[in-house]
Amino acid sequence: MNKKIKEKILKGVPASPGIAIGTPFNYVHETLNVSRETISDHEIEAEIIKYKAALEKTKTDIVEDKKNAAKRGGQEAAKIFDAHLLIIDDQVLIDEAVYFISSHNVQASYAVSKIMKDYQMAFEKLQNQYFSQRAFDIEDVCRRIIKNMSSELDHVDLSTVLKGKQIVISNNIFPSDTLNFNKDLILGIVTESGGSTSHAAILSKSLEVPAVVGVSGITKYMNKISLMIVDGFTGKIIINPKPSTFETYKIRQHEEQKQVEEDLKYSKMPSVTLDNQTIKILSNIQSTLEIDSVIKWNSDGVGLFRTEFLFESSLSILSEDDQYRIYNEVSEKLYPREVTIRLLDIGGDKLNDKMSIKEDNPFMGVRGMRLLFDHPDLLKAHLRAILRASARKNISIIIPFVANLTEITKTKLLIERTKQELASEGYPFNDKIKIGIMIEIPSIVMIAEAVAEKVDFFSIGTNDLTQYLLAADRGNEKVSNIYDSFHPAVIKMLDITIRSAKKKHIDVGLCGQMAGYPIAIPLLIGLGLRELSVTPFLVPVVKKIIRRLDSKKCRILADKCLKVSTSRSVSSLLSDFFEKNIGENPLQ
Amino acid sequence: MIVEKVKIINSLGLHARPAAQLVKITTRCDCDVFITKDEMEVNAKSIMGVMMLAAEVNSEIIIKCTGPDEHLCMNELKELVKNKFYEE
């Protein structure tokens, strides 16, 4: 039948870290191919009754899923099902199906699948990505209706069909599949489509199982795989590994598991240096699904809540109330930990078709506050929602992508006005909510002292700061040798920012990738940082390093780094220091 | 039958929620409502239809109401569009 193939490597987008080794489970949604069966005139009425009953049943199912999703994954997940309810209630769709059944003498499931396909095709043709993606929702809803009409139970319950723990391979994971997935059942997830912000990616991250998405061609190999490796760090999928590859990964997996156990131990210890300096280790999150990880890894709170993803993943633009529920959930579940919410930073690489404009150079175009100022209604709803969720006093706001003082004063003024509005409407909120800015455009560093008088804190975003300082697009492979966060100029920028903040007595933290890079941590502590924000699962790794550091020695290291003129010199200073003071690289 | 051209002014266009608001009005009214945009005509009582127009900000749509309460329906729809679907 299907001949097994030799070792083959496929590449996708890493969506959730970790290594999974196991057998594949086919969770591919088959193309709906309902055959057309002719029914006689006197059967029409019964067929319509059957169809309407299936509609009711599907509606109840969706309401139920929505409740479960709200319980499990938070408000965001529940929103997806709201849109599905709108679709199922569409009277024209219902009438169309009824008419099709009676005028063509066909069974209901065929009518539904035919209408579904017509709509899908029409939607897929649309230019605007937001609208074209709705094809996917129609398909999910129609599949459910058809399933509810068929006598055989073809709903796959993973807990009954898996042969032990397996790696789930799918063409795509639908929102209605979510509740079927459970960490105790699956080893990993691989999907044919989707990017790093797809439903599958977020789901796997929240389950903390390794996952790779967007692996084109994977479903074609389905029957040819006897064993596979999923590398959620690099996005590699290895089909039928050679014994040597298998051994290598087995060892890596074992080390990784040991690491996780050790990390958990570390997560219970305080984050202090050898000379008793307390360092706050916060988390960067983008979804309410990550709240549990923040708690599990004992992070001090959220240093950066990216709001872009909420808007990108949502089926529709979030209203003020929708947003309020999400921010309130984060504030409530993490209380008394602090939560820093970054205002919507769309544009640049996070192009959102819903509102962005085509630009030749989007990274230097209308993004962050520049875009929000152009959409006053959206900004107002956004600010109102955040302020309304601030009553517990554990929320603060970061203004993204600022290049000058005017943008800061303008945003602060809008926040003040929003406060007055909320006060007059009787909403409780934190009148003294802290407002900080992202340090990511070099111009703002050069006037950091003046800026520090206007804000409560700085948050340094090293990824963007590096790209704007070195004029090297961080996504462009051709200039990846130029893009280098260890460039002495970047280190000097950090130094100026931190000194200015200290001089003006405001807080300063760092939430870029640099904070999660082990050898850079001594430098950051040496430069004077006492707040680092990283991906939740990196919290214990950072803590482990911090507990072996002496801040005075780190200061000497930082001073040395500030005197050299090449990134190579910086790197070697950092490596030497790391080897001498920490020993092995905890990430290896 | 009355026909009017209106401009979508809410920044995000006719996405799911505004479409739902619009359909709420049309399904309540006792008249047929069709909307045309760039040669595509859809039944305005269907949320899927309305969304299929992919009407973005600044796009113009033509609303056509035919039936007993066509004037009432048209006024309500115009009011809704003018007020940015009451969501901004």
Tab-separated table of C-alpha atoms in Angstrom, chain B residues 19-66:
chain	number	residue	atom	x	y	z
B	19	ALA	CA	-23.401	43.947	9.513
B	20	ALA	CA	-25.330	42.324	12.347
B	21	GLN	CA	-26.758	45.718	13.396
B	22	LEU	CA	-27.867	46.420	9.852
B	23	VAL	CA	-29.512	43.035	9.467
B	24	LYS	CA	-31.331	43.526	12.756
B	25	ILE	CA	-33.147	46.495	11.209
B	26	THR	CA	-33.810	44.978	7.790
B	27	THR	CA	-35.240	41.738	9.157
B	28	ARG	CA	-37.646	43.674	11.337
B	29	CYS	CA	-38.923	45.755	8.432
B	30	ASP	CA	-41.784	44.778	6.179
B	31	CYS	CA	-40.029	45.503	2.915
B	32	ASP	CA	-37.424	43.936	0.674
B	33	VAL	CA	-33.979	45.457	1.087
B	34	PHE	CA	-31.126	45.000	-1.321
B	35	ILE	CA	-27.705	46.608	-1.180
B	36	THR	CA	-25.428	47.095	-4.155
B	37	LYS	CA	-21.737	47.822	-4.158
B	38	ASP	CA	-19.496	47.658	-7.211
B	39	GLU	CA	-22.050	45.719	-9.233
B	40	MET	CA	-22.624	43.152	-6.513
B	41	GLU	CA	-26.132	43.057	-5.155
B	42	VAL	CA	-27.014	41.237	-1.941
B	43	ASN	CA	-30.077	40.674	0.174
B	44	ALA	CA	-29.666	42.991	3.146
B	45	LYS	CA	-31.552	40.591	5.407
B	46	SER	CA	-28.579	38.216	5.297
B	47	ILE	CA	-25.535	38.909	7.424
B	48	MET	CA	-23.420	36.751	5.148
B	49	GLY	CA	-24.667	38.700	2.167
B	50	VAL	CA	-23.906	42.037	3.761
B	51	MET	CA	-20.438	40.917	4.774
B	52	MET	CA	-19.780	39.616	1.304
B	53	LEU	CA	-19.911	43.207	0.066
B	54	ALA	CA	-16.623	43.758	1.927
B	55	ALA	CA	-17.571	47.416	2.230
B	56	GLU	CA	-14.632	49.280	3.670
B	57	VAL	CA	-14.457	52.807	5.013
B	58	ASN	CA	-15.279	55.466	2.392
B	59	SER	CA	-16.922	52.972	0.071
B	60	GLU	CA	-20.349	53.827	-1.288
B	61	ILE	CA	-23.284	51.463	-1.152
B	62	ILE	CA	-26.686	51.738	-2.789
B	63	ILE	CA	-29.648	50.775	-0.630
B	64	LYS	CA	-32.899	49.758	-2.287
B	65	CYS	CA	-36.077	49.318	-0.180
B	66	THR	CA	-39.339	48.038	-1.628
